[in-house]
mmCIF file of C-alpha atoms in Angstrom:
data_model
loop_
_atom_site.group_PDB
_atom_site.id
_atom_site.type_symbol
_atom_site.label_atom_id
_atom_site.label_comp_id
_atom_site.label_asym_id
_atom_site.label_seq_id
_atom_site.Cartn_x
_atom_site.Cartn_y
_atom_site.Cartn_z
ATOM 1 C CA MET A 1 74.879 26.888 323.637
ATOM 2 C CA ARG A 2 73.190 30.301 323.557
ATOM 3 C CA PHE A 3 75.539 31.410 320.784
ATOM 4 C CA PHE A 4 74.640 28.331 318.704
ATOM 5 C CA PHE A 5 70.894 28.995 319.183
ATOM 6 C CA TRP A 6 71.349 32.675 318.229
ATOM 7 C CA LEU A 7 73.358 31.676 315.126
ATOM 8 C CA LEU A 8 70.670 29.193 314.091
ATOM 9 C CA LEU A 9 67.887 31.752 314.591
ATOM 10 C CA THR A 10 69.802 34.407 312.631
ATOM 11 C CA SER A 11 70.360 32.060 309.691
ATOM 12 C CA VAL A 12 66.641 31.235 309.528
ATOM 13 C CA VAL A 13 65.654 34.914 309.492
ATOM 14 C CA VAL A 14 68.213 35.787 306.821
ATOM 15 C CA SER A 15 67.303 32.841 304.560
ATOM 16 C CA GLY A 16 63.531 33.447 304.682
ATOM 17 C CA GLN A 17 62.386 35.982 302.114
ATOM 18 C CA GLU A 18 58.703 36.591 302.629
ATOM 19 C CA PHE A 19 56.684 38.466 300.024
ATOM 20 C CA MET A 20 53.191 38.846 298.577
ATOM 21 C CA VAL A 21 52.584 39.827 294.941
ATOM 22 C CA ARG A 22 49.251 41.074 293.648
ATOM 23 C CA LEU A 23 48.327 40.237 290.061
ATOM 24 C CA GLN A 24 45.629 42.575 288.765
ATOM 25 C CA MET A 25 43.405 41.454 285.888
ATOM 26 C CA ASP A 26 41.197 43.110 283.323
ATOM 27 C CA ASN A 27 38.107 41.288 282.013
ATOM 28 C CA ALA A 28 38.160 38.492 284.627
ATOM 29 C CA HIS A 29 35.681 37.089 287.159
ATOM 30 C CA VAL A 30 38.050 38.251 289.940
ATOM 31 C CA GLN A 31 40.005 41.500 289.790
ATOM 32 C CA GLU A 32 43.166 40.148 291.402
ATOM 33 C CA LEU A 33 45.090 37.051 292.447
ATOM 34 C CA TYR A 34 47.889 36.790 295.028
ATOM 35 C CA PHE A 35 50.957 34.579 295.187
ATOM 36 C CA ALA A 36 53.231 34.722 298.212
ATOM 37 C CA CYS A 37 55.920 33.103 300.317
ATOM 38 C CA LYS A 38 55.688 33.052 304.103
ATOM 39 C CA GLU A 39 57.642 31.074 306.686
ATOM 40 C CA GLY A 40 55.752 28.010 307.896
ATOM 41 C CA CYS A 41 53.500 27.662 304.831
ATOM 42 C CA SER A 42 53.489 24.667 302.490
ATOM 43 C CA ILE A 43 52.855 23.882 298.850
ATOM 44 C CA GLY A 44 49.483 22.451 299.922
ATOM 45 C CA TYR A 45 46.482 24.280 301.346
ATOM 46 C CA ASP A 46 47.316 26.347 304.455
ATOM 47 C CA SER A 47 44.231 27.388 306.399
ATOM 48 C CA GLY A 48 44.381 31.069 307.300
ATOM 49 C CA ASN A 49 46.815 31.887 304.463
ATOM 50 C CA ASP A 50 45.496 30.381 301.236
ATOM 51 C CA ILE A 51 42.091 31.466 299.908
ATOM 52 C CA TYR A 52 39.841 29.470 297.594
ATOM 53 C CA CYS A 53 38.892 31.112 294.311
ATOM 54 C CA PRO A 54 35.206 31.928 293.809
ATOM 55 C CA PRO A 55 33.516 30.179 290.886
ATOM 56 C CA GLY A 56 33.256 31.980 287.559
ATOM 57 C CA GLY A 57 30.147 34.067 287.065
ATOM 58 C CA MET A 58 27.766 34.400 284.202
ATOM 59 C CA GLY A 59 28.457 36.569 281.209
ATOM 60 C CA ASN A 60 31.455 37.091 279.015
ATOM 61 C CA ARG A 61 34.172 37.314 281.673
ATOM 62 C CA GLY A 62 37.599 35.734 281.755
ATOM 63 C CA LEU A 63 38.576 33.138 284.320
ATOM 64 C CA ALA A 64 41.825 32.888 286.272
ATOM 65 C CA TRP A 65 43.056 30.995 289.321
ATOM 66 C CA PHE A 66 46.010 29.133 290.783
ATOM 67 C CA VAL A 67 45.981 25.415 290.039
ATOM 68 C CA VAL A 68 46.507 23.174 293.066
ATOM 69 C CA THR A 69 48.405 19.896 293.054
ATOM 70 C CA GLU A 70 46.219 18.107 295.595
ATOM 71 C CA PRO A 71 43.405 15.971 294.159
ATOM 72 C CA LYS A 72 39.847 17.241 294.780
ATOM 73 C CA GLN A 73 41.186 20.552 296.141
ATOM 74 C CA PRO A 74 39.466 23.690 294.779
ATOM 75 C CA ALA A 75 41.475 26.281 292.866
ATOM 76 C CA LEU A 76 43.053 29.170 294.790
ATOM 77 C CA TYR A 77 42.647 32.950 294.651
ATOM 78 C CA LYS A 78 45.595 33.400 297.026
ATOM 79 C CA ASP A 79 48.378 30.792 297.134
ATOM 80 C CA VAL A 80 51.001 31.136 299.884
ATOM 81 C CA ARG A 81 54.040 28.837 299.930
ATOM 82 C CA GLY A 82 57.047 28.415 302.197
ATOM 83 C CA CYS A 83 60.267 30.412 301.789
ATOM 84 C CA VAL A 84 62.287 27.594 300.227
ATOM 85 C CA PHE A 85 63.365 28.442 296.684
ATOM 86 C CA PRO A 86 62.819 27.765 293.868
ATOM 87 C CA GLN A 87 59.011 27.970 294.033
ATOM 88 C CA GLN A 88 56.571 27.661 291.162
ATOM 89 C CA TRP A 89 52.878 28.534 290.776
ATOM 90 C CA THR A 90 50.690 27.336 287.885
ATOM 91 C CA LEU A 91 48.050 29.822 286.812
ATOM 92 C CA PHE A 92 45.030 28.853 284.704
ATOM 93 C CA ALA A 93 43.859 31.648 282.393
ATOM 94 C CA GLN A 94 40.861 31.749 280.070
ATOM 95 C CA PRO A 95 40.077 35.074 278.409
ATOM 96 C CA PRO A 96 36.529 36.178 277.635
ATOM 97 C CA GLN A 97 35.133 35.051 274.292
ATOM 98 C CA ASP A 98 36.700 37.062 271.438
ATOM 99 C CA GLY A 99 38.830 39.050 273.880
ATOM 100 C CA SER A 100 41.960 39.022 275.974
ATOM 101 C CA LEU A 101 42.792 38.633 279.631
ATOM 102 C CA THR A 102 45.526 40.986 280.850
ATOM 103 C CA PHE A 103 47.567 40.446 284.003
ATOM 104 C CA SER A 104 49.552 43.341 285.478
ATOM 105 C CA TRP A 105 51.740 43.839 288.549
ATOM 106 C CA ALA A 106 53.949 46.426 290.223
ATOM 107 C CA GLU A 107 57.712 45.827 290.439
ATOM 108 C CA ALA A 108 57.782 47.362 293.915
ATOM 109 C CA GLN A 109 56.245 44.141 295.285
ATOM 110 C CA PHE A 110 59.365 42.076 294.553
ATOM 111 C CA PRO A 111 61.988 41.767 297.310
ATOM 112 C CA ASP A 112 65.677 41.980 296.472
ATOM 113 C CA GLY A 113 67.616 38.763 296.077
ATOM 114 C CA LEU A 114 64.970 36.806 294.133
ATOM 115 C CA VAL A 115 64.263 36.290 290.432
ATOM 116 C CA PHE A 116 60.604 36.506 289.309
ATOM 117 C CA GLU A 117 59.690 34.992 285.943
ATOM 118 C CA LEU A 118 56.421 34.470 284.080
ATOM 119 C CA ARG A 119 56.595 31.558 281.651
ATOM 120 C CA HIS A 120 54.189 30.907 278.806
ATOM 121 C CA ALA A 121 55.043 28.132 276.338
ATOM 122 C CA GLU A 122 58.616 28.964 275.235
ATOM 123 C CA GLU A 123 58.420 32.607 276.365
ATOM 124 C CA VAL A 124 60.134 33.646 279.624
ATOM 125 C CA ILE A 125 59.358 37.122 280.967
ATOM 126 C CA ASP A 126 61.341 38.933 283.658
ATOM 127 C CA MET A 127 58.547 40.273 285.877
ATOM 128 C CA ARG A 128 60.805 43.049 287.204
ATOM 129 C CA THR A 129 61.143 44.650 283.757
ATOM 130 C CA VAL A 130 57.839 43.739 282.060
ATOM 131 C CA ARG A 131 54.725 44.879 283.970
ATOM 132 C CA GLN A 132 51.902 43.109 282.131
ATOM 133 C CA PHE A 133 51.029 40.084 280.027
ATOM 134 C CA SER A 134 47.922 39.257 277.977
ATOM 135 C CA VAL A 135 46.491 35.963 276.777
ATOM 136 C CA THR A 136 43.964 35.494 273.985
ATOM 137 C CA GLU A 137 43.276 31.786 274.428
ATOM 138 C CA LYS A 138 42.807 29.303 277.272
ATOM 139 C CA THR A 139 46.255 28.490 278.646
ATOM 140 C CA GLU A 140 48.393 27.857 281.707
ATOM 141 C CA LEU A 141 51.085 30.269 282.849
ATOM 142 C CA VAL A 142 53.862 29.462 285.280
ATOM 143 C CA ILE A 143 55.263 31.933 287.788
ATOM 144 C CA ALA A 144 58.722 30.880 288.954
ATOM 145 C CA VAL A 145 60.597 32.478 291.852
ATOM 146 C CA SER A 146 64.199 31.535 292.491
ATOM 147 C CA LYS A 147 67.458 32.794 293.888
ATOM 148 C CA PRO A 148 69.843 34.199 291.262
ATOM 149 C CA THR A 149 72.469 31.801 290.001
ATOM 150 C CA VAL A 150 76.094 32.674 290.673
ATOM 151 C CA ALA A 151 78.369 32.545 287.635
ATOM 152 C CA ALA A 152 81.349 30.159 287.847
ATOM 153 C CA GLY A 153 83.823 33.035 287.349
ATOM 154 C CA GLU A 154 82.329 34.934 290.288
ATOM 155 C CA GLN A 155 82.701 31.901 292.573
ATOM 156 C CA GLU A 156 86.376 31.526 291.682
ATOM 157 C CA ASN A 157 87.048 35.217 292.383
ATOM 158 C CA GLY A 158 85.357 35.000 295.779
ATOM 159 C CA LYS A 159 82.449 37.296 294.825
ATOM 160 C CA LYS A 160 78.886 36.482 295.834
#
């Protein structure tokens, strides 16, 4: 029985890939946003982990926040989800008038074994190789995190 419990505990630790990624922004009402995965968190609001986004200020500043799926729930500055993949975050972005809103990030924040993509319309960006993205009009971006797919030929050869 102890062996079974140890095996179960080991599989949970190995499968959970926690991370936190900081998105820095130029010309926005907040200087950064965070998206993360942590064991025990949900897609909904998690008190103590998720943080509401402050309202936009006055002046010609861009706006950005994570969109929430729950009705009447305020937007998020920090959105933490569970470690079940794939995960997806929707990001609202509105640049300042007659300007752009630039998001940037450091590759060092990404753990091994996961794929990080930024999607805008038909464009898919590998966040490990591209370090910034700018928008010039109000839009929604999607950040998708998943486990890499294994090619059929690799499965047949016994490689993982």
